[in-house]
């Protein structure tokens, strides 16, 4: 093992292999970006009021290039005012939630973790539900959801400090405690809510939807999603090291508390921002990182960009289905569950060798 | 002098003292083998040296500088740590795993570059495990994982390498191959500190030996002189003889 150091071996084949890895990555990115674009255009064309595919493309590009107007004003309005914000939100939220999930899975060294782990979704639901209970408008509901998510995670992360054990396991347990506390509070709110109006609104909110999203509504939330996304992407190599475990990360020179704190803060902002826009959407943050890992490997350097594109594709596909398969629009939470669960089982089946 | 520990003490929750007033030093190319019974605190001591636990009192000097004053990434450029075998949650390839040794040299907003991969590849080559390079770390054997972890430490380009029971979970042959490898690395100038349950390893490594007893005292000396029948018998509560073996050209231990 040591006595013979074979200098003759493989260094020459090295570059060949790493180049093929690079091509593989570029290919996956290219194919998924093309799929995303095709799906995006489709999402603008289909729905209750269907618009020919070529019209959709022309309408979309008429803002950039000069294209002779062959479409009607209604068609243009549907594309720009209704569907474009909705599809943009779907891509953004799908990508961001997947990134947030992948980040949590690395920090907590567990592929079965979702962005809700520390109670952000539960807190956001409570915040939104309280706002609905007070008959507030959509802006206040959005604000309530965002604040609720941050407060819940704030409580979760302060518990380990309070009981003087900052290990990861205590953090996870605190997250479980706070999450279930939040779901109890939601039950209380539902119980006291007006059964004719508020209860239905809360229930629908909990199921998630892109139906009412507008650009105006997205604008204030955008920085709380985009900035953390950029920070996580820039720092993504640290996730590899964190996923090895606390001790090994420290021995490799990582300031554990600080680095983990940044990632938790960023993921929390992303999830709270997304949930405040669309309501809770389960499964994406769990299933999509798995899929990406299966295709491109575990290295976060390559995995995170792929995860984000896949997340956008998945969410867009779910949104298209939600408004085409039935005449009444299905809620996102229903579809992500119905599609996500068997899809996840399929991934587990494919990965049964690797998962132990 | 590369690493010096002065009067280190450590206890958990202020109740049980793990070790007390521990001092030793190690130079470039030296080997320190830490022996002790189960639960004596060998790993705790190693973790203190590795900058993971903070000792209650005392200090560790690295090249004359206090470790507690140093930046954590600067410590990581001097001390490499090979933990006991564990299974990471994700199947990073061996190359991806080894290149993580470059972390202290990579900025927080950066990813490993061509040079880092080059160094990782050289470390893999040095450990003679090129055939494992693209395999998932989670799917190779324990002995191979041990080699990969050492390769990662080499990629870290430190002066000191700490190994926490590097021979645990290894078969008889691999145990001795790992010990041999540690000796070779010391010859190249690395300072090696390892914990082990096998006193024979100390004889093979012919360096310093440190015995951590149940009272938390550490006695340090050269392996030949320190490890006599009396000391070993008392440490392990067994009747142990040591004798020189002409074929092995070193002392061996016999339990009788």
Coordinates of C-alpha atoms in Angstrom, one line a residue:
Chain A
X1 CA 0.0 0.0 0.0
X2 CA 2.8 2.5 0.7
X3 CA 6.1 0.9 -0.1
X4 CA 5.5 1.0 -3.8
X5 CA 4.5 4.4 -5.0
X6 CA 3.6 3.8 -8.6
X7 CA 4.4 7.0 -10.4
X8 CA 3.6 5.2 -13.7
X9 CA -0.1 5.1 -13.2
X10 CA -3.0 7.1 -14.0
X11 CA -2.0 10.8 -13.9
X12 CA -2.1 10.8 -17.7
X13 CA -5.7 9.7 -17.8
X14 CA -6.7 12.3 -15.2
X15 CA -7.6 15.2 -17.4
X16 CA -9.6 13.0 -19.7
X17 CA -11.9 11.9 -17.0
X18 CA -12.4 15.3 -15.4
X19 CA -13.1 16.7 -18.8
X20 CA -15.8 14.2 -19.4
X21 CA -17.3 15.2 -16.0
X22 CA -17.3 18.8 -17.2
X23 CA -19.1 17.8 -20.4
X24 CA -21.6 15.8 -18.4
X25 CA -22.4 18.8 -16.3
X26 CA -22.7 21.1 -19.3
X27 CA -25.0 18.6 -21.0
X28 CA -27.3 18.2 -18.0
X29 CA -27.5 22.0 -17.6
X30 CA -28.1 22.6 -21.3
X31 CA -30.8 19.9 -21.6
X32 CA -32.6 21.0 -18.4
X33 CA -32.5 24.7 -19.4
X34 CA -34.0 23.9 -22.8
X35 CA -36.7 21.8 -21.1
X36 CA -37.4 24.6 -18.7
X37 CA -37.8 27.1 -21.6
X38 CA -40.1 24.8 -23.6
X39 CA -42.2 24.2 -20.5
X40 CA -42.2 27.9 -19.7
X41 CA -43.6 28.8 -23.1
X42 CA -46.1 25.9 -22.8
X43 CA -47.2 27.3 -19.4
X44 CA -48.0 30.6 -21.1
X45 CA -50.1 28.9 -23.8
X46 CA -52.2 26.4 -21.9
X47 CA -55.0 26.8 -19.4
X48 CA -58.8 27.6 -19.5
X49 CA -58.1 30.2 -22.2
X50 CA -55.7 28.5 -24.6
X51 CA -53.4 30.5 -26.9
X52 CA -51.6 29.0 -29.9
X53 CA -48.1 28.2 -29.1
X54 CA -46.5 30.4 -31.8
X55 CA -48.6 33.3 -30.7
X56 CA -47.3 32.9 -27.2
X57 CA -43.7 32.9 -28.4
X58 CA -44.4 36.0 -30.5
X59 CA -46.1 37.8 -27.6
X60 CA -43.3 37.0 -25.3
X61 CA -40.6 38.3 -27.6
X62 CA -42.5 41.3 -28.9
X63 CA -41.3 43.2 -25.9
X64 CA -37.7 42.6 -27.0
X65 CA -37.8 42.5 -30.8
X66 CA -40.2 44.1 -33.2
X67 CA -42.7 41.5 -34.2
X68 CA -45.8 42.3 -36.3
X69 CA -48.9 42.0 -34.1
X70 CA -51.1 39.1 -35.2
X71 CA -52.6 38.4 -31.8
X72 CA -55.5 39.9 -29.9
X73 CA -55.2 42.2 -26.9
X74 CA -56.9 39.7 -24.7
X75 CA -54.3 37.1 -25.6
X76 CA -51.5 39.5 -24.8
X77 CA -53.2 40.5 -21.5
X78 CA -53.6 36.8 -20.5
X79 CA -49.9 36.1 -21.3
X80 CA -48.4 39.2 -19.6
X81 CA -50.8 39.9 -16.7
X82 CA -52.0 36.5 -15.7
X83 CA -49.6 33.7 -16.9
X84 CA -46.2 35.4 -17.0
X85 CA -46.2 36.4 -13.3
X86 CA -47.6 33.0 -12.4
X87 CA -45.1 31.0 -14.3
X88 CA -42.2 33.2 -13.2
X89 CA -43.2 32.7 -9.6
X90 CA -43.5 28.9 -10.2
X91 CA -39.9 28.7 -11.6
X92 CA -38.6 31.0 -8.9
X93 CA -40.3 29.3 -6.0
X94 CA -39.5 25.8 -7.3
X95 CA -35.8 26.6 -7.8
X96 CA -35.5 28.4 -4.5
X97 CA -37.3 25.8 -2.4
X98 CA -35.1 23.0 -4.0
X99 CA -32.0 25.0 -3.2
X100 CA -33.2 25.6 0.3
X101 CA -33.9 21.9 0.8
X102 CA -30.5 20.8 -0.6
X103 CA -28.8 23.2 1.7
X104 CA -30.6 21.8 4.8
X105 CA -29.8 18.3 3.6
X106 CA -26.1 19.1 3.6
X107 CA -26.1 21.0 6.9
X108 CA -28.0 18.3 8.7
X109 CA -26.1 15.5 7.0
X110 CA -29.4 13.8 6.2
X111 CA -30.9 13.3 2.8
X112 CA -34.4 13.1 4.3
X113 CA -34.6 16.6 5.5
X114 CA -36.8 19.2 4.0
X115 CA -36.7 23.0 4.3
X116 CA -39.5 22.8 7.0
X117 CA -37.2 21.1 9.4
X118 CA -36.7 24.1 11.8
X119 CA -40.3 25.1 11.6
X120 CA -40.3 27.8 9.0
X121 CA -43.4 26.6 7.1
X122 CA -45.3 26.0 10.3
X123 CA -44.4 29.5 11.6
X124 CA -45.4 31.0 8.2
X125 CA -48.8 29.2 8.3
X126 CA -49.4 30.5 11.8
X127 CA -48.5 34.1 10.7
X128 CA -50.7 33.9 7.7
X129 CA -53.6 32.2 9.6
X130 CA -53.5 35.0 12.2
X131 CA -53.6 37.6 9.5
X132 CA -56.6 35.8 7.9
X133 CA -58.3 35.6 11.3
X134 CA -58.0 39.4 11.6
X135 CA -59.6 39.7 8.1
X136 CA -56.4 41.3 6.8
X137 CA -55.7 42.0 3.1
X138 CA -53.3 39.9 1.0
X139 CA -50.3 42.1 1.7
X140 CA -50.7 41.7 5.5
X141 CA -51.2 37.9 5.1
X142 CA -48.0 37.8 3.1
X143 CA -46.1 39.8 5.7
X144 CA -47.6 37.7 8.5
X145 CA -46.4 34.5 6.8
X146 CA -42.9 35.9 6.3
X147 CA -42.6 37.2 9.8
X148 CA -44.1 34.0 11.3
X149 CA -41.6 31.8 9.5
X150 CA -38.6 33.9 10.7
X151 CA -39.9 34.0 14.3
X152 CA -40.5 30.2 14.4
X153 CA -36.9 29.5 13.2
X154 CA -35.6 32.2 15.6
X155 CA -37.2 30.3 18.5
X156 CA -35.9 27.0 17.2
X157 CA -32.3 28.1 16.9
X158 CA -32.2 29.8 20.3
X159 CA -33.3 26.7 22.2
X160 CA -29.9 25.0 21.8
X161 CA -28.2 28.1 23.2
X162 CA -30.7 28.3 26.1
X163 CA -30.1 24.7 27.2
X164 CA -26.4 25.0 26.5
X165 CA -26.0 22.2 24.0
X166 CA -25.4 23.5 20.5
X167 CA -25.1 20.1 18.8
X168 CA -27.0 19.5 15.6
X169 CA -29.2 16.9 17.1
X170 CA -30.6 19.4 19.7
X171 CA -31.2 21.8 16.9
X172 CA -33.2 19.2 14.9
X173 CA -35.2 18.2 18.0
X174 CA -36.0 21.8 18.7
X175 CA -37.2 22.1 15.1
X176 CA -39.5 19.2 15.7
X177 CA -40.9 20.7 18.9
X178 CA -41.5 24.1 17.3
X179 CA -43.1 22.6 14.2
X180 CA -45.6 20.6 16.2
X181 CA -46.3 23.5 18.4
X182 CA -47.0 25.6 15.3
X183 CA -49.4 22.9 13.9
X184 CA -51.2 22.9 17.2
X185 CA -51.6 26.7 17.1
X186 CA -52.9 26.4 13.5
X187 CA -55.5 23.9 14.8
X188 CA -56.6 26.4 17.5
X189 CA -56.9 29.2 14.9
X190 CA -58.9 27.0 12.6
X191 CA -61.1 26.0 15.5
X192 CA -61.9 29.6 16.3
X193 CA -62.1 30.8 12.7
X194 CA -65.4 31.7 11.0
X195 CA -66.4 28.5 9.3
X196 CA -68.0 30.1 6.3
X197 CA -65.1 32.4 5.2
X198 CA -61.9 32.3 7.2
X199 CA -61.7 28.6 7.7
X200 CA -61.9 28.0 4.0
X201 CA -59.3 30.7 3.3
X202 CA -56.9 29.3 5.8
X203 CA -57.3 25.8 4.5
X204 CA -56.8 26.9 0.9
X205 CA -53.8 29.0 1.9
X206 CA -52.2 25.9 3.6
X207 CA -52.5 24.0 0.3
X208 CA -50.5 26.5 -1.7
X209 CA -51.3 28.3 -5.0
X210 CA -49.8 30.5 -7.6
X211 CA -53.2 31.6 -8.9
X212 CA -53.2 35.1 -7.5
X213 CA -49.6 36.0 -7.8
X214 CA -48.7 39.4 -9.4
X215 CA -45.4 41.0 -10.2
X216 CA -46.3 43.9 -7.7
X217 CA -46.8 41.3 -5.0
X218 CA -43.6 39.5 -5.8
X219 CA -41.4 42.6 -5.9
X220 CA -40.9 43.2 -2.1
X221 CA -40.2 39.5 -1.5
X222 CA -37.8 39.1 -4.4
X223 CA -34.7 40.4 -2.5
X224 CA -35.3 38.1 0.4
X225 CA -35.2 35.2 -2.0
X226 CA -32.6 36.3 -4.6
X227 CA -29.9 37.6 -2.2
X228 CA -29.8 34.4 0.0
X229 CA -29.9 32.3 -3.2
X230 CA -26.8 34.1 -4.5
X231 CA -25.0 33.8 -1.1
X232 CA -25.7 30.0 -0.9
X233 CA -24.6 29.5 -4.5
X234 CA -21.3 31.4 -3.8
X235 CA -20.7 29.5 -0.6
X236 CA -21.9 26.1 -1.9
X237 CA -18.6 24.3 -1.6
X238 CA -18.7 24.8 2.2
X239 CA -21.8 22.6 2.2
X240 CA -19.8 19.7 1.0
X241 CA -17.5 20.1 4.0
X242 CA -20.4 20.7 6.5
X243 CA -22.1 17.5 5.3
X244 CA -19.1 15.5 6.5
X245 CA -20.0 16.2 10.1
X246 CA -19.2 18.9 12.7
X247 CA -15.8 17.5 13.8
X248 CA -14.4 17.0 10.3
X249 CA -15.7 20.4 9.1
X250 CA -13.9 22.0 12.1
X251 CA -10.7 20.0 11.4
X252 CA -10.8 21.4 7.8
X253 CA -10.8 24.9 9.2
X254 CA -14.5 25.8 9.0
X255 CA -15.9 28.1 11.6
X256 CA -18.9 25.8 12.3
X257 CA -21.3 28.1 14.2
X258 CA -20.8 31.0 11.9
X259 CA -21.0 29.1 8.6
X260 CA -23.9 26.9 9.6
X261 CA -25.7 30.1 10.9
X262 CA -25.3 31.8 7.5
X263 CA -26.7 28.8 5.7
X264 CA -29.7 28.5 8.1
X265 CA -30.4 32.2 7.9
X266 CA -30.3 32.1 4.1
X267 CA -32.4 29.0 3.7
X268 CA -34.9 30.4 6.2
X269 CA -35.3 33.7 4.3
X270 CA -35.7 31.8 1.1
X271 CA -38.4 29.5 2.4
X272 CA -40.2 32.2 4.3
X273 CA -40.2 34.4 1.2
X274 CA -41.5 31.5 -1.0
X275 CA -44.2 30.5 1.5
X276 CA -45.4 34.0 1.9
X277 CA -46.0 34.2 -1.9
X278 CA -47.6 30.9 -2.6
X279 CA -48.6 29.2 0.7
X280 CA -46.9 26.0 1.8
X281 CA -45.7 23.7 -0.9
X282 CA -44.4 20.4 0.3
X283 CA -42.2 17.8 -1.3
X284 CA -40.2 20.0 -3.7
X285 CA -37.4 20.7 -1.3
X286 CA -37.1 17.0 -0.5
X287 CA -37.6 15.3 -3.8
X288 CA -35.8 17.6 -6.2
X289 CA -32.3 17.6 -4.5
X290 CA -32.5 13.8 -4.5
X291 CA -33.2 13.7 -8.2
X292 CA -30.4 16.1 -9.0
X293 CA -28.0 14.1 -6.8
X294 CA -29.0 10.9 -8.6
X295 CA -28.2 12.4 -12.0
X296 CA -25.1 14.6 -11.3
X297 CA -23.7 13.3 -8.1
X298 CA -23.4 14.6 -4.5
X299 CA -20.9 17.3 -5.1
X300 CA -22.8 20.5 -4.2
X301 CA -20.5 22.5 -6.6
X302 CA -22.4 20.9 -9.5
X303 CA -25.5 19.6 -7.7
X304 CA -27.0 22.9 -6.5
X305 CA -27.3 24.6 -10.0
X306 CA -28.9 21.4 -11.3
X307 CA -31.2 21.2 -8.4
X308 CA -32.4 24.8 -9.0
X309 CA -33.2 24.2 -12.7
X310 CA -34.9 20.9 -11.9
X311 CA -36.9 22.6 -9.1
X312 CA -38.1 25.2 -11.6
X313 CA -39.1 22.5 -14.1
X314 CA -41.0 20.5 -11.5
X315 CA -42.9 23.4 -10.1
X316 CA -43.8 24.7 -13.5
X317 CA -45.1 21.2 -14.5
X318 CA -47.1 21.0 -11.3
X319 CA -48.6 24.4 -12.0
X320 CA -49.5 23.5 -15.6
X321 CA -51.2 20.3 -14.3
X322 CA -53.0 22.2 -11.6
X323 CA -54.8 24.3 -14.1
X324 CA -55.4 21.8 -16.9
X325 CA -56.4 18.5 -15.5
X326 CA -59.7 19.6 -13.9
X327 CA -61.9 22.6 -14.7
X328 CA -61.6 23.8 -11.1
X329 CA -58.0 24.6 -10.3
X330 CA -56.3 22.1 -8.1
X331 CA -54.2 23.3 -5.2
X332 CA -50.4 22.8 -5.5
X333 CA -50.0 21.0 -2.2
X334 CA -52.3 18.3 -3.4
X335 CA -50.4 17.7 -6.6
X336 CA -46.9 17.9 -5.2
X337 CA -48.0 15.2 -2.7
X338 CA -49.7 13.0 -5.2
X339 CA -46.9 13.3 -7.8
X340 CA -44.0 13.7 -5.3
X341 CA -44.7 10.7 -3.2
X342 CA -44.5 8.0 -5.9
X343 CA -41.7 9.9 -7.6
X344 CA -39.7 9.8 -4.3
X345 CA -40.4 6.1 -4.0
X346 CA -39.0 5.6 -7.5
X347 CA -35.9 7.5 -6.6
X348 CA -35.4 5.5 -3.4
X349 CA -35.8 2.3 -5.6
X350 CA -33.2 3.6 -8.0
X351 CA -30.8 4.5 -5.2
X352 CA -31.3 1.5 -3.0
X353 CA -27.7 0.5 -3.4
X354 CA -26.3 3.9 -2.2
X355 CA -28.7 4.6 0.6
X356 CA -27.8 2.8 3.8
Chain B
X1 CA 9.7 22.1 17.9
X2 CA 6.4 22.1 16.0
X3 CA 3.8 21.3 18.6
X4 CA 4.0 21.7 22.3
X5 CA 1.2 21.0 24.9
X6 CA 1.6 22.7 28.2
X7 CA -0.3 21.6 31.3
X8 CA -3.5 20.7 29.5
X9 CA -6.5 19.8 31.6
X10 CA -9.9 18.8 30.5
X11 CA -13.1 17.6 32.2
X12 CA -16.6 17.1 31.0
X13 CA -19.3 19.2 32.8
X14 CA -16.8 20.0 35.5
X15 CA -17.4 16.6 37.0
X16 CA -15.1 13.9 35.7
X17 CA -11.6 14.9 35.0
X18 CA -10.4 13.3 31.8
X19 CA -6.8 14.4 32.0
X20 CA -4.8 16.8 34.1
X21 CA -1.6 18.7 33.7
X22 CA -0.7 17.0 30.5
X23 CA 2.5 18.2 28.8
X24 CA 4.4 16.9 25.8
X25 CA 6.1 18.1 22.7
X26 CA 6.7 16.8 19.2
X27 CA 9.1 17.8 16.5
X28 CA 9.0 17.4 12.7
X29 CA 9.2 13.8 11.7
X30 CA 8.4 12.5 15.2
X31 CA 5.7 10.0 16.0
X32 CA 3.7 10.1 19.2
X33 CA 1.6 7.0 20.0
X34 CA -1.1 7.6 22.6
X35 CA -2.1 4.5 24.6
X36 CA -4.8 4.1 27.1
X37 CA -7.7 1.9 28.1
X38 CA -11.3 2.3 26.8
X39 CA -12.7 5.5 28.1
X40 CA -9.4 6.8 29.3
X41 CA -9.8 9.9 27.1
X42 CA -7.4 9.3 24.3
X43 CA -9.8 10.7 21.7
X44 CA -10.6 13.6 23.9
X45 CA -6.9 14.5 24.2
X46 CA -6.5 14.1 20.5
X47 CA -9.6 16.3 19.9
X48 CA -8.0 19.0 22.1
X49 CA -4.8 18.9 20.1
X50 CA -7.0 19.0 16.9
X51 CA -8.5 22.3 18.1
X52 CA -12.0 20.8 18.4
X53 CA -12.4 20.8 22.1
X54 CA -11.1 23.7 24.3
X55 CA -9.0 22.5 27.2
X56 CA -10.1 23.9 30.6
X57 CA -6.6 25.1 31.3
X58 CA -3.1 25.0 29.7
X59 CA -2.2 25.9 26.2
X60 CA -1.0 24.3 22.9
X61 CA 1.7 26.0 20.9
X62 CA 2.1 25.5 17.2
X63 CA 5.5 26.7 16.0
X64 CA 5.7 28.8 19.1
X65 CA 2.3 30.5 18.5
X66 CA -0.7 29.8 20.9
X67 CA -3.3 27.8 19.0
X68 CA -6.1 29.5 20.8
X69 CA -5.0 32.8 19.3
X70 CA -4.8 31.4 15.8
X71 CA -7.5 31.5 13.1
X72 CA -9.2 28.1 12.8
X73 CA -8.3 27.9 9.1
X74 CA -4.6 28.6 9.9
X75 CA -4.7 25.8 12.4
X76 CA -6.1 23.6 9.7
X77 CA -3.1 24.4 7.5
X78 CA -0.8 23.0 10.2
X79 CA -2.9 20.1 11.6
X80 CA -4.6 17.4 9.6
X81 CA -7.1 15.1 11.4
X82 CA -8.0 11.6 10.4
X83 CA -11.2 10.7 12.3
X84 CA -12.3 7.2 13.2
X85 CA -14.1 5.6 10.3
X86 CA -17.5 6.9 9.7
X87 CA -20.0 6.9 6.9
X88 CA -20.9 10.2 5.4
X89 CA -24.5 10.8 4.3
X90 CA -23.6 11.4 0.7
X91 CA -21.6 9.3 -1.7
X92 CA -19.0 11.8 -2.7
X93 CA -16.4 10.3 -5.1
X94 CA -13.0 9.6 -3.6
X95 CA -11.6 12.6 -5.6
X96 CA -14.3 14.9 -4.3
X97 CA -13.6 13.7 -0.8
X98 CA -9.9 14.1 -1.0
X99 CA -10.1 17.6 -2.6
X100 CA -12.0 18.7 0.6
X101 CA -8.6 18.6 2.2
X102 CA -8.0 21.8 0.3
X103 CA -10.8 23.7 2.2
X104 CA -8.4 25.8 4.4
X105 CA -6.9 27.2 1.3
X106 CA -10.2 27.9 -0.5
X107 CA -12.1 31.1 0.3
X108 CA -15.6 30.9 1.6
X109 CA -17.0 32.2 -1.7
X110 CA -14.9 30.0 -3.8
X111 CA -14.7 26.4 -5.1
X112 CA -11.6 24.2 -5.6
X113 CA -9.7 25.0 -8.8
X114 CA -7.5 23.1 -11.1
X115 CA -4.6 23.3 -8.8
X116 CA -6.5 21.9 -5.9
X117 CA -7.7 19.0 -8.0
X118 CA -4.1 18.5 -9.1
X119 CA -2.9 18.3 -5.5
X120 CA -5.8 16.0 -4.6
X121 CA -4.8 13.7 -7.5
X122 CA -1.2 13.7 -6.4
X123 CA -2.3 12.7 -2.8
X124 CA -4.4 9.9 -4.2
X125 CA -1.5 8.7 -6.3
X126 CA 0.8 8.9 -3.4
X127 CA -1.5 6.6 -1.4
X128 CA -1.6 4.3 -4.5
X129 CA -5.4 4.3 -4.7
X130 CA -5.8 5.8 -8.2
X131 CA -8.2 2.9 -9.0
X132 CA -10.6 4.2 -6.3
X133 CA -10.6 7.8 -7.5
X134 CA -14.0 7.9 -9.1
X135 CA -15.8 5.4 -6.8
X136 CA -18.2 6.7 -4.2
X137 CA -16.5 6.9 -0.8
X138 CA -19.5 5.2 0.8
X139 CA -19.0 2.1 -1.4
X140 CA -15.4 1.2 -0.7
X141 CA -14.0 -1.0 2.2
X142 CA -13.0 0.3 5.6
X143 CA -9.3 -0.1 4.8
X144 CA -9.7 1.8 1.6
X145 CA -11.6 4.6 3.4
X146 CA -8.8 4.8 5.8
X147 CA -6.4 5.4 2.9
X148 CA -8.7 7.9 1.4
X149 CA -8.9 9.8 4.7
X150 CA -5.1 9.9 4.9
X151 CA -4.9 11.1 1.3
X152 CA -7.2 13.9 2.3
X153 CA -4.8 14.9 5.1
X154 CA -2.0 14.9 2.6
X155 CA -4.0 17.1 0.3
X156 CA -4.4 19.4 3.3
X157 CA -0.6 19.8 3.2
X158 CA -0.2 20.1 7.0
X159 CA 2.9 19.6 9.1
X160 CA 1.1 17.4 11.7
X161 CA -1.3 14.6 11.1
X162 CA -3.5 13.3 13.9
X163 CA -5.1 9.9 13.6
X164 CA -7.8 8.7 15.9
X165 CA -7.4 4.9 16.2
X166 CA -6.5 4.5 12.6
X167 CA -6.3 0.7 13.0
X168 CA -9.7 0.2 14.5
X169 CA -12.1 -1.8 12.3
X170 CA -9.2 -2.9 10.1
X171 CA -8.2 -6.5 9.5
X172 CA -4.9 -7.8 10.8
X173 CA -3.0 -7.2 7.6
X174 CA -4.4 -3.7 7.0
X175 CA -3.6 -2.7 10.6
X176 CA 0.1 -3.3 10.1
X177 CA 0.0 -1.7 6.6
X178 CA -1.5 1.5 8.1
X179 CA 1.1 1.5 10.8
X180 CA 3.8 1.1 8.2
X181 CA 2.4 4.0 6.2
X182 CA 2.4 6.2 9.3
X183 CA 6.1 5.4 9.8
X184 CA 6.8 6.3 6.2
X185 CA 5.0 9.6 6.4
X186 CA 7.0 10.4 9.6
X187 CA 10.2 9.7 7.6
X188 CA 9.1 12.3 5.1
X189 CA 8.9 14.9 7.9
X190 CA 5.3 14.8 9.0
X191 CA 4.7 14.8 12.7
X192 CA 2.3 12.0 13.4
X193 CA 0.2 11.6 16.5
X194 CA -2.1 8.6 16.8
X195 CA -4.1 6.8 19.4
X196 CA -4.2 3.0 19.4
X197 CA -5.3 0.0 21.5
X198 CA -2.3 -2.1 20.4
X199 CA 1.0 -1.4 22.3
X200 CA 2.8 -3.3 19.7
X201 CA 2.2 -0.5 17.2
X202 CA 4.3 1.7 19.5
X203 CA 7.2 -0.7 19.2
X204 CA 6.9 -0.8 15.4
X205 CA 6.7 3.0 15.2
X206 CA 9.7 3.4 17.5
X207 CA 8.8 7.0 18.4
X208 CA 7.5 8.5 21.6
X209 CA 4.7 6.9 23.5
X210 CA 2.3 8.5 25.8
X211 CA 0.2 6.5 28.3
X212 CA -3.0 8.1 29.5
X213 CA -4.0 6.3 32.7
X214 CA -7.3 6.2 34.5
X215 CA -6.3 9.1 36.8
X216 CA -5.9 11.4 33.8
X217 CA -2.1 11.4 34.0
X218 CA 0.0 11.2 30.9
X219 CA 3.4 9.8 31.0
X220 CA 5.6 10.3 27.9
X221 CA 8.8 8.6 26.9
X222 CA 10.4 6.6 24.2
X223 CA 8.6 3.4 23.4
X224 CA 11.5 1.1 24.1
X225 CA 12.0 2.3 27.7
X226 CA 8.5 3.3 28.7
X227 CA 6.6 0.2 27.6
X228 CA 7.9 -2.5 30.0
X229 CA 6.1 -5.5 31.3
X230 CA 5.1 -3.7 34.6
X231 CA 3.6 -0.6 33.0
X232 CA 1.6 -2.6 30.4
X233 CA 0.4 -5.1 32.9
X234 CA -0.8 -2.4 35.1
X235 CA -2.4 -0.4 32.3
X236 CA -4.4 -3.2 30.9
X237 CA -4.9 -5.2 34.1
X238 CA -3.4 -8.2 32.5
X239 CA -0.2 -10.1 32.8
X240 CA 1.8 -8.9 29.9
X241 CA 5.4 -9.8 29.0
X242 CA 7.6 -7.9 26.5
X243 CA 10.6 -9.5 24.8
X244 CA 12.9 -8.7 22.0
X245 CA 12.3 -10.8 18.9
X246 CA 15.3 -11.3 16.6
X247 CA 13.3 -11.8 13.5
X248 CA 11.1 -8.8 13.9
X249 CA 14.1 -6.8 15.2
X250 CA 11.9 -5.1 17.9
X251 CA 10.2 -5.8 21.1
X252 CA 6.9 -7.7 21.0
X253 CA 4.1 -8.1 23.6
X254 CA 2.9 -11.4 24.9
X255 CA -0.1 -11.9 27.1
X256 CA 0.4 -14.8 29.5

